[in-house]
Amino acid sequence: MATMEKSTPHIEKINDAYKLMVDGQPFISLAGEVHNSSSSNLAYMDQHVWERLVYFNCNTAVVPISWEFLEPEEGKFDFTLVDGLIEGARRHHLKLVPIWFGSWKNSHSTYVPAWVKRDQERFPRVMTAGGKRLPIVSCHSEEAVLADRKAFAALMRHIKEIDSNEQTVIMVQVQNEAGLLGTNRDYAPYAMEQFAADVPSELLHYLTEHQEQLSPVLKQHWNGTLHGSASWPEVFGSLADEVFTAWHYSRYINEIAAAGKQEYDVPMFVNTWLKQYEEQEPGQYPSGGAVQHMLDVWKAGAPHIDILAPDIYLNEFALVCEQFTRPDNPLFIPETRRDKATVANVFYAIGEHHALGYTPFGIETMDNGVDPWSAGFLPPNHFMVMESAGVGPLLSRSYELLHHMTPVITEYYGTKHLRGILQDKAYPSAIRMGAFRMQIRFKHRLGGDQAPAGGLIIALSDHEYIIAGHGFAIEFSSLKPGVTADFISIDEGWFKEGQWQSGRRLNGDEYRVSLGSEPQVLKVQLYEY
């Protein structure tokens, strides 16, 4: 058995700043998540996935580990895939974030073992108000949580035994996009009994203690004057069904996470299928999931979950980042789009919201739109096809740049000296940092074939800045009336393991802060007269 020779991966919080610590150093997970079925076969990973992650300069692989393979027969565990995935990540110098496809994946229970699927009496399914059974194991099932907890604990115990020294595994996602599709809550008799009972005192106490930070939607529906015995509709009005469901999902998953942490205490998070638009009803998106207006319920119900993390496919990227960045919740993006916007978004998430990680989904098929399970093994020219479309090489260059900048970036996490830039309708046209106002000029309009611009700025002092990203220019002006800003120097360069490496000094025709279509880094010094 491996021995613990150093601190395990963990999240540190100093004041309002969160940092993911790996091997004793701040770490930004520049990751790729593989398609759902890719990690079910080690040969497939070897032939079609690992090298793609290396090509994109990922430092982390996010891969599913499903209950059906881990425990094909109840009480008999098979760790072949787990061992192979950890070995493959090590061989390619990658960290690993397993996704526990346990009771739920995208609401449904398709990754549970056959012995769970067949036994619907022991593991009851969710029922709609009309009496229809759904392919979803109920979060009200005590037998289900006990079985899932046992399997997850075995997984984490095994990871500790084989990996606590090398620490390939740095975080774990518990379940995947949990919640109910097709109904707002479970209407089976056992669930109806729980809905008829009083709201748990733990939830009421938490909401009372944290009432100043509650989301506007929850605060609007919560009747904070009720104490003691009160029903779900009395306390939460028309939001009662979703709050009830969120509470029971969070308690279920918290129990799974607690059992896992007892075996091996690494950071654990829950990912969220977001509400897509204002009028969308619970059940059209996974009801009870940790969506924007349910975060406080999940914080109350799942204290062993370190991060509530949004899967961001919406166009309102900046807004979602803001909603999930809270004093009690760092931003981590476990899934996001892999189109032309992703290169701008990664700079913004890290710069503006000090994200712990960023993860485009389906990384092995980025750019060509071919899903591996529908195409079979990928064709020999697969690499060439993906590179020709443009997004892949840009992401690869951005990840390389950000990886080497991580020491200097994370030094400013939790401060106002690190800001993000994003070509977004909600983004301000100017910001203030240090001694200057910075007017942001984007080089292309949004839309069309042009990728949106993005970047980050670090104020090393009031007069010195690191600027990274692509597709924008900055004009500096002094904050003092009647005073003019001018440059001492504008240097191209790059970072190598956190250390600045100088390139050209720009002057004459290039005497301006302008970042082109390729991600790059500038170091700028100014003075005033």
Coordinates of C-alpha atoms in Angstrom, one line a residue:
M1 CA 0.0 0.0 0.0
A2 CA 1.3 3.5 -0.9
T3 CA 2.1 5.8 2.0
M4 CA 1.0 9.4 2.4
E5 CA 4.2 11.4 1.9
K6 CA 2.7 14.8 1.2
S7 CA -0.5 16.6 1.6
T8 CA -3.3 15.4 -0.6
P9 CA -4.8 17.7 -3.3
H10 CA -7.0 20.2 -1.5
I11 CA -8.7 23.6 -1.8
E12 CA -7.3 26.4 0.3
K13 CA -9.3 29.5 1.2
I14 CA -7.6 32.6 2.4
N15 CA -10.2 35.4 3.0
D16 CA -12.3 35.1 -0.2
A17 CA -9.6 33.6 -2.3
Y18 CA -9.7 29.9 -3.3
K19 CA -6.8 27.9 -4.7
L20 CA -6.6 24.3 -5.8
M21 CA -3.4 22.9 -4.3
V22 CA -1.7 20.0 -6.1
D23 CA 1.8 18.7 -5.1
G24 CA 2.0 21.6 -2.7
Q25 CA 1.5 24.3 -5.4
P26 CA -1.4 26.3 -6.7
F27 CA -2.9 24.5 -9.7
I28 CA -5.3 25.6 -12.5
S29 CA -6.9 22.6 -14.1
L30 CA -6.7 23.2 -17.8
A31 CA -8.6 20.1 -18.7
G32 CA -10.5 18.2 -21.4
E33 CA -13.5 16.0 -20.6
V34 CA -13.7 12.9 -22.8
H35 CA -17.0 11.7 -24.3
N36 CA -19.1 9.6 -22.0
S37 CA -18.2 6.2 -23.6
S38 CA -14.5 6.8 -24.3
S39 CA -13.2 5.8 -20.9
S40 CA -15.1 2.5 -21.0
N41 CA -12.4 0.9 -23.1
L42 CA -8.6 1.3 -22.3
A43 CA -7.6 0.4 -25.8
Y44 CA -9.8 3.2 -27.2
M45 CA -8.3 5.7 -24.8
D46 CA -4.8 4.6 -25.9
Q47 CA -5.6 4.9 -29.6
H48 CA -7.8 7.9 -29.7
V49 CA -7.8 10.0 -26.6
W50 CA -4.7 10.4 -24.6
E51 CA -2.6 11.9 -27.4
R52 CA -5.4 14.4 -28.1
L53 CA -5.2 15.6 -24.5
V54 CA -1.5 16.1 -24.9
Y55 CA -1.9 17.8 -28.2
F56 CA -4.2 20.4 -26.6
N57 CA -1.7 21.0 -23.8
C58 CA -4.2 19.8 -21.2
N59 CA -2.7 19.2 -17.8
T60 CA -5.8 17.3 -16.6
A61 CA -8.1 14.6 -18.0
V62 CA -11.7 14.4 -16.9
V63 CA -13.0 10.9 -17.4
P64 CA -16.1 8.9 -16.4
I65 CA -15.9 5.9 -14.1
S66 CA -19.2 4.1 -14.1
W67 CA -20.8 2.0 -11.4
E68 CA -21.8 -0.7 -13.8
F69 CA -18.1 -1.6 -14.5
L70 CA -16.9 -1.0 -11.0
E71 CA -19.4 -3.4 -9.4
P72 CA -20.9 -5.7 -12.1
E73 CA -22.0 -8.1 -9.3
E74 CA -23.1 -6.8 -6.0
G75 CA -20.2 -6.8 -3.6
K76 CA -17.6 -7.8 -6.2
F77 CA -15.5 -4.8 -7.4
D78 CA -13.4 -4.7 -10.6
F79 CA -10.8 -1.9 -10.6
T80 CA -9.3 -2.8 -14.0
L81 CA -10.6 0.4 -15.7
V82 CA -9.7 2.6 -12.7
D83 CA -6.1 1.3 -12.7
G84 CA -5.8 1.6 -16.5
L85 CA -7.1 5.2 -16.5
I86 CA -4.7 6.3 -13.7
E87 CA -1.8 4.5 -15.5
G88 CA -2.7 6.2 -18.8
A89 CA -2.9 9.6 -17.2
R90 CA 0.5 9.1 -15.5
R91 CA 2.1 7.9 -18.8
H92 CA 1.0 11.1 -20.5
H93 CA 2.0 13.4 -17.5
L94 CA -1.6 14.3 -16.8
K95 CA -3.7 14.7 -13.6
L96 CA -7.0 13.0 -13.5
V97 CA -10.5 14.0 -12.4
P98 CA -12.8 10.9 -12.3
I99 CA -16.5 11.5 -12.8
W100 CA -18.5 9.0 -10.7
F101 CA -21.4 7.9 -13.0
G102 CA -23.3 6.3 -10.1
S103 CA -27.0 6.6 -9.5
W104 CA -27.4 9.4 -12.1
K105 CA -26.0 10.7 -15.3
N106 CA -27.9 13.6 -16.9
S107 CA -30.9 12.8 -14.6
H108 CA -31.3 9.2 -15.8
S109 CA -29.9 6.0 -14.2
T110 CA -28.3 4.5 -17.2
Y111 CA -24.9 3.7 -15.6
V112 CA -26.1 1.7 -12.6
P113 CA -25.3 -2.0 -12.6
A114 CA -27.7 -4.5 -14.1
W115 CA -28.6 -5.8 -10.7
V116 CA -29.8 -2.3 -9.8
K117 CA -31.7 -1.8 -13.0
R118 CA -33.5 -5.2 -12.6
D119 CA -34.5 -4.8 -9.0
Q120 CA -37.1 -2.0 -9.1
E121 CA -38.6 -3.0 -5.8
R122 CA -35.4 -2.5 -3.9
F123 CA -34.3 0.4 -6.0
P124 CA -37.6 2.2 -6.9
R125 CA -38.0 4.5 -9.8
V126 CA -39.3 8.0 -9.9
M127 CA -43.0 8.4 -10.6
T128 CA -44.7 11.4 -12.4
A129 CA -47.9 13.0 -11.1
G130 CA -49.8 10.9 -13.7
G131 CA -48.3 7.6 -12.4
K132 CA -45.7 7.1 -15.1
R133 CA -42.4 5.4 -14.1
L134 CA -39.2 7.1 -15.2
P135 CA -35.8 5.5 -15.7
I136 CA -34.5 7.4 -12.7
V137 CA -33.6 5.8 -9.4
S138 CA -35.4 7.7 -6.7
C139 CA -33.3 10.0 -4.4
H140 CA -35.7 9.0 -1.6
S141 CA -34.5 5.3 -1.7
E142 CA -32.5 4.3 1.3
E143 CA -31.4 1.1 -0.4
A144 CA -30.1 3.1 -3.4
V145 CA -28.0 5.5 -1.4
L146 CA -26.6 2.7 0.7
A147 CA -25.5 0.7 -2.4
D148 CA -24.1 3.8 -4.2
R149 CA -22.3 4.9 -1.0
K150 CA -20.7 1.5 -0.6
A151 CA -19.4 1.4 -4.2
F152 CA -18.1 5.0 -4.1
A153 CA -16.3 4.3 -0.9
A154 CA -14.7 1.3 -2.4
L155 CA -13.6 3.4 -5.4
M156 CA -12.0 6.1 -3.2
R157 CA -10.4 3.5 -0.9
H158 CA -8.8 1.9 -3.9
I159 CA -7.6 5.3 -5.4
K160 CA -6.0 6.1 -2.0
E161 CA -4.2 2.7 -2.0
I162 CA -2.7 3.0 -5.5
D163 CA -2.4 6.8 -5.9
S164 CA -2.0 8.6 -2.6
N165 CA 1.8 8.9 -3.2
E166 CA 1.8 10.0 -6.9
Q167 CA -1.5 11.9 -6.5
T168 CA -2.6 11.6 -10.1
V169 CA -6.3 12.0 -9.0
I170 CA -6.7 15.6 -7.8
M171 CA -10.5 15.9 -7.6
V172 CA -13.7 13.8 -8.1
Q173 CA -17.1 14.7 -9.5
V174 CA -19.9 13.0 -7.6
Q175 CA -22.7 11.9 -10.0
N176 CA -23.4 13.9 -13.2
E177 CA -26.1 16.6 -13.7
A178 CA -28.4 15.2 -11.1
G179 CA -32.1 16.1 -11.0
L180 CA -35.4 15.1 -12.5
L181 CA -36.2 15.3 -16.2
G182 CA -39.9 14.8 -17.0
T183 CA -41.3 15.8 -13.6
N184 CA -40.8 18.5 -11.1
R185 CA -40.6 16.0 -8.2
D186 CA -41.2 12.3 -7.4
Y187 CA -44.9 11.5 -6.9
A188 CA -44.4 7.9 -5.7
P189 CA -46.2 7.1 -2.4
Y190 CA -43.0 7.1 -0.3
A191 CA -41.9 10.5 -1.7
M192 CA -45.4 11.9 -1.2
E193 CA -45.2 11.0 2.5
Q194 CA -41.9 13.0 2.8
F195 CA -43.4 15.9 0.9
A196 CA -46.3 16.0 3.4
A197 CA -43.9 16.1 6.3
D198 CA -42.5 19.4 7.8
V199 CA -39.5 21.1 6.2
P200 CA -36.4 19.9 8.0
S201 CA -35.2 22.2 10.7
E202 CA -31.6 22.0 9.3
L203 CA -32.7 23.6 6.1
L204 CA -34.7 26.3 7.8
H205 CA -31.8 27.1 10.2
Y206 CA -29.4 27.4 7.3
L207 CA -31.6 29.7 5.3
T208 CA -32.1 31.9 8.4
E209 CA -28.4 32.1 9.1
H210 CA -27.6 32.9 5.5
Q211 CA -30.6 35.0 4.5
E212 CA -28.5 38.0 3.4
Q213 CA -26.7 35.9 0.7
L214 CA -29.7 33.9 -0.7
S215 CA -30.4 34.0 -4.4
P216 CA -33.1 36.5 -5.3
V217 CA -35.5 33.8 -6.6
L218 CA -35.2 31.7 -3.4
K219 CA -35.5 34.8 -1.2
Q220 CA -38.6 35.9 -3.0
H221 CA -40.4 32.5 -2.4
W222 CA -39.0 31.7 1.0
N223 CA -41.3 32.6 3.9
G224 CA -38.7 33.4 6.5
T225 CA -41.2 34.2 9.2
L226 CA -42.2 30.5 9.7
H227 CA -40.3 28.6 12.4
G228 CA -40.9 25.2 13.8
S229 CA -43.5 22.9 12.1
A230 CA -44.3 24.1 8.5
S231 CA -45.0 22.3 5.2
W232 CA -43.0 22.7 2.0
P233 CA -45.7 24.7 0.3
E234 CA -46.1 27.0 3.4
V235 CA -42.5 27.8 3.5
F236 CA -41.6 27.9 -0.2
G237 CA -44.9 28.6 -2.1
S238 CA -44.8 27.7 -5.8
L239 CA -41.1 26.9 -5.5
A240 CA -41.8 24.1 -3.0
D241 CA -41.6 21.1 -5.4
E242 CA -38.1 22.1 -6.7
V243 CA -36.7 23.0 -3.2
F244 CA -38.0 19.7 -1.8
T245 CA -36.3 17.8 -4.7
A246 CA -33.1 19.8 -4.4
W247 CA -32.9 19.1 -0.6
H248 CA -33.3 15.3 -1.1
Y249 CA -30.8 15.2 -4.0
S250 CA -28.3 17.2 -2.0
R251 CA -28.7 15.0 1.1
Y252 CA -28.3 11.8 -1.0
I253 CA -25.2 13.0 -2.8
N254 CA -23.7 14.5 0.4
E255 CA -23.9 11.0 1.9
I256 CA -22.1 9.5 -1.0
A257 CA -19.4 12.2 -0.8
A258 CA -19.0 11.9 2.9
A259 CA -18.4 8.1 2.6
G260 CA -15.8 8.8 -0.2
K261 CA -14.0 11.5 1.8
Q262 CA -13.8 9.2 4.8
E263 CA -11.7 6.9 2.6
Y264 CA -9.7 9.5 0.7
D265 CA -10.3 13.2 1.3
V266 CA -9.7 15.0 -2.0
P267 CA -11.9 17.9 -3.3
M268 CA -15.3 16.8 -4.6
F269 CA -17.8 18.7 -6.7
V270 CA -21.2 18.4 -8.3
N271 CA -21.8 19.6 -11.8
T272 CA -25.1 21.2 -12.9
W273 CA -27.3 21.2 -16.0
L274 CA -28.4 24.9 -15.9
K275 CA -31.8 26.4 -16.4
Q276 CA -31.7 27.6 -20.0
Y277 CA -34.2 30.5 -19.9
E278 CA -36.5 32.4 -17.6
E279 CA -39.7 30.6 -18.4
Q280 CA -38.3 27.1 -18.4
E281 CA -40.0 24.9 -15.8
P282 CA -38.4 22.4 -13.4
G283 CA -38.4 19.0 -15.2
Q284 CA -37.6 20.6 -18.5
Y285 CA -34.2 21.1 -16.9
P286 CA -33.2 18.7 -14.1
S287 CA -35.4 19.7 -11.2
G288 CA -33.6 19.6 -7.9
G289 CA -30.2 20.1 -9.5
A290 CA -27.8 22.8 -8.2
V291 CA -29.0 25.4 -10.6
Q292 CA -28.6 29.1 -10.0
H293 CA -31.5 29.6 -7.6
M294 CA -31.0 26.3 -5.8
L295 CA -27.4 26.9 -4.7
D296 CA -28.3 27.8 -1.1
V297 CA -30.4 24.7 -0.7
W298 CA -27.4 22.6 -1.9
K299 CA -25.0 24.4 0.4
A300 CA -27.3 23.5 3.2
G301 CA -27.8 19.9 2.2
A302 CA -24.4 18.9 0.9
P303 CA -21.6 20.3 3.2
H304 CA -19.2 17.6 2.0
I305 CA -19.4 18.9 -1.6
D306 CA -16.6 21.4 -2.0
I307 CA -17.8 23.1 -5.2
L308 CA -21.1 23.5 -7.0
A309 CA -20.0 23.8 -10.6
P310 CA -21.9 24.9 -13.7
D311 CA -21.8 23.2 -17.0
I312 CA -21.8 26.3 -19.2
Y313 CA -23.2 25.9 -22.7
L314 CA -25.2 29.1 -22.6
N315 CA -24.2 32.2 -24.5
E316 CA -24.4 34.1 -21.2
F317 CA -21.0 32.8 -20.1
A318 CA -20.0 35.8 -18.0
L319 CA -23.4 35.9 -16.2
V320 CA -23.2 32.2 -15.2
C321 CA -19.6 32.7 -14.0
E322 CA -20.8 35.5 -11.8
Q323 CA -23.7 33.6 -10.4
F324 CA -21.5 30.6 -9.3
T325 CA -18.6 32.7 -8.0
R326 CA -19.5 33.3 -4.3
P327 CA -17.7 33.7 -1.0
D328 CA -18.8 30.1 -0.2
N329 CA -18.2 28.7 -3.7
P330 CA -15.2 29.0 -6.0
L331 CA -15.7 28.8 -9.7
F332 CA -14.9 25.6 -11.4
I333 CA -16.1 24.8 -14.9
P334 CA -16.4 21.0 -15.4
E335 CA -18.0 21.1 -18.8
T336 CA -18.3 23.8 -21.5
R337 CA -18.6 24.2 -25.2
R338 CA -15.7 23.4 -27.6
D339 CA -16.5 26.0 -30.3
K340 CA -14.7 29.2 -31.2
A341 CA -15.9 31.0 -28.0
T342 CA -14.0 28.6 -25.7
V343 CA -10.6 30.2 -26.2
A344 CA -11.9 33.6 -25.0
N345 CA -13.9 32.1 -22.2
V346 CA -11.0 30.3 -20.5
F347 CA -9.0 33.6 -20.2
Y348 CA -12.0 35.4 -18.8
A349 CA -13.0 32.7 -16.3
I350 CA -9.4 32.6 -14.9
G351 CA -8.8 36.3 -15.0
E352 CA -12.1 37.7 -13.8
H353 CA -13.4 35.0 -11.5
H354 CA -10.2 33.2 -10.6
A355 CA -11.5 29.8 -11.7
L356 CA -9.9 26.7 -10.3
G357 CA -10.4 24.9 -13.7
Y358 CA -11.8 24.9 -17.2
T359 CA -13.0 21.9 -19.2
P360 CA -14.3 21.8 -22.8
F361 CA -16.4 18.6 -23.3
G362 CA -15.6 16.0 -25.9
I363 CA -12.1 17.1 -26.2
E364 CA -11.0 14.2 -28.4
T365 CA -13.4 15.3 -31.2
M366 CA -12.9 19.1 -30.9
D367 CA -13.3 20.9 -34.2
N368 CA -14.7 18.2 -36.5
G369 CA -18.0 17.4 -34.8
V370 CA -17.5 13.6 -35.2
D371 CA -18.7 11.6 -32.1
P372 CA -16.4 8.6 -31.5
W373 CA -19.1 6.1 -30.7
S374 CA -21.0 6.9 -34.0
A375 CA -18.0 7.0 -36.2
G376 CA -16.3 3.9 -34.8
F377 CA -12.6 4.2 -34.3
L378 CA -11.5 7.5 -35.7
P379 CA -10.0 7.7 -39.2
P380 CA -6.3 8.0 -39.8
N381 CA -6.6 11.7 -40.9
H382 CA -8.6 12.6 -37.8
F383 CA -5.8 14.7 -36.3
M384 CA -5.4 16.7 -39.6
V385 CA -9.2 17.4 -39.9
M386 CA -9.4 18.8 -36.4
E387 CA -6.3 21.0 -36.7
S388 CA -7.6 22.5 -40.0
A389 CA -10.7 24.1 -38.3
G390 CA -8.7 26.4 -36.1
V391 CA -10.2 26.2 -32.6
G392 CA -8.0 23.3 -31.5
P393 CA -4.7 24.9 -32.2
L394 CA -5.9 28.1 -30.5
L395 CA -6.9 26.2 -27.4
S396 CA -3.7 24.3 -27.4
R397 CA -1.7 27.6 -27.5
S398 CA -3.9 29.2 -24.8
Y399 CA -3.5 26.2 -22.5
E400 CA 0.3 26.2 -23.0
L401 CA 0.5 29.9 -22.2
L402 CA -1.8 29.7 -19.2
H403 CA -0.1 26.6 -17.8
H404 CA 3.3 28.5 -17.7
M405 CA 1.6 31.6 -16.3
T406 CA -0.1 29.7 -13.4
P407 CA 2.4 30.7 -10.7
V408 CA 2.0 34.4 -11.4
I409 CA -1.7 34.2 -12.1
T410 CA -2.6 32.4 -8.8
E411 CA -0.4 34.8 -6.9
Y412 CA -3.1 37.4 -7.6
Y413 CA -6.2 35.1 -7.0
G414 CA -8.6 36.8 -4.6
T415 CA -7.3 40.3 -5.4
K416 CA -8.4 43.2 -7.5
H417 CA -5.1 43.1 -9.3
L418 CA -6.3 40.3 -11.7
R419 CA -9.1 41.0 -14.2
G420 CA -10.5 39.2 -17.1
I421 CA -11.5 40.5 -20.6
L422 CA -14.3 39.0 -22.7
Q423 CA -16.0 40.2 -25.9
D424 CA -19.5 40.0 -24.5
K425 CA -22.5 42.3 -24.6
A426 CA -22.4 42.6 -20.8
Y427 CA -18.7 43.3 -20.5
P428 CA -17.8 47.0 -19.8
S429 CA -15.9 48.9 -22.5
A430 CA -13.4 50.2 -19.9
I431 CA -12.0 49.1 -16.6
R432 CA -9.8 50.7 -14.0
M433 CA -6.6 49.0 -12.6
G434 CA -3.7 50.5 -10.9
A435 CA -3.2 54.2 -11.8
F436 CA -5.0 54.0 -15.2
R437 CA -8.3 53.7 -17.0
M438 CA -8.1 51.0 -19.7
Q439 CA -10.3 51.4 -22.8
I440 CA -10.8 48.0 -24.4
R441 CA -11.1 47.9 -28.2
F442 CA -12.1 44.6 -29.8
K443 CA -10.7 44.0 -33.2
H444 CA -13.7 42.3 -34.7
R445 CA -17.5 42.5 -34.2
L446 CA -19.3 39.7 -32.5
G447 CA -20.8 37.1 -34.8
G448 CA -19.8 35.7 -38.1
D449 CA -16.8 33.5 -38.5
Q450 CA -14.6 35.6 -36.1
A451 CA -13.9 34.1 -32.7
P452 CA -14.8 36.4 -29.8
A453 CA -11.8 38.0 -28.1
G454 CA -10.7 37.3 -24.5
G455 CA -7.8 37.8 -22.1
L456 CA -6.6 38.7 -18.7
I457 CA -4.7 41.6 -17.1
I458 CA -2.4 41.4 -14.0
A459 CA -1.5 44.7 -12.3
L460 CA 2.1 44.0 -11.1
S461 CA 2.0 47.5 -9.7
D462 CA 0.2 50.8 -10.4
H463 CA 2.3 51.3 -13.5
E464 CA 3.3 47.8 -14.7
Y465 CA 1.0 45.1 -16.3
I466 CA 1.0 41.7 -17.7
I467 CA -1.6 41.4 -20.5
A468 CA -2.5 38.0 -22.1
G469 CA -5.1 36.9 -24.6
H470 CA -6.1 37.6 -28.1
G471 CA -8.2 39.9 -30.4
F472 CA -8.1 43.2 -28.5
A473 CA -6.2 46.4 -27.9
I474 CA -6.0 48.6 -24.9
E475 CA -5.7 52.4 -24.6
F476 CA -4.4 53.7 -21.3
S477 CA -5.4 57.1 -19.8
S478 CA -4.4 58.5 -16.4
L479 CA -7.0 58.7 -13.6
K480 CA -5.5 62.1 -12.7
P481 CA -7.1 65.2 -14.4
G482 CA -4.8 67.0 -16.8
V483 CA -2.2 64.1 -16.7
T484 CA -1.2 62.1 -19.7
A485 CA -0.2 58.4 -19.8
D486 CA 2.6 57.1 -21.9
F487 CA 4.7 54.0 -22.2
I488 CA 8.1 53.3 -20.8
S489 CA 8.2 49.9 -22.6
I490 CA 6.0 47.4 -24.3
D491 CA 7.6 43.9 -24.4
E492 CA 6.5 40.8 -26.2
G493 CA 7.4 37.6 -24.3
W494 CA 6.2 34.4 -22.7
F495 CA 6.4 32.6 -19.4
K496 CA 8.3 29.5 -18.6
E497 CA 7.3 27.9 -15.3
G498 CA 6.2 31.3 -14.0
Q499 CA 9.3 33.1 -15.1
W500 CA 9.1 35.9 -17.6
Q501 CA 11.0 35.5 -20.8
S502 CA 11.5 38.6 -22.9
G503 CA 10.9 38.7 -26.6
R504 CA 10.8 41.8 -28.9
R505 CA 10.5 45.3 -27.5
L506 CA 7.8 47.0 -29.4
N507 CA 8.4 50.6 -30.6
G508 CA 7.9 52.8 -33.6
D509 CA 5.2 51.4 -35.9
E510 CA 4.4 48.7 -33.2
Y511 CA 4.2 51.2 -30.3
R512 CA 0.8 50.1 -29.0
V513 CA -0.8 47.5 -26.8
S514 CA -2.5 45.3 -29.4
L515 CA -3.0 41.5 -29.2
G516 CA -3.6 39.7 -32.5
S517 CA -5.6 36.6 -33.4
E518 CA -3.1 34.2 -31.8
P519 CA -2.9 34.1 -28.0
Q520 CA 0.1 36.1 -26.7
V521 CA 1.5 37.9 -23.7
L522 CA 2.7 41.5 -23.4
K523 CA 4.5 43.2 -20.5
V524 CA 3.7 46.9 -20.3
Q525 CA 5.3 49.7 -18.2
L526 CA 3.8 53.2 -18.1
Y527 CA 4.5 56.6 -16.7
E528 CA 2.6 59.9 -16.4
Y529 CA 3.4 63.5 -17.3

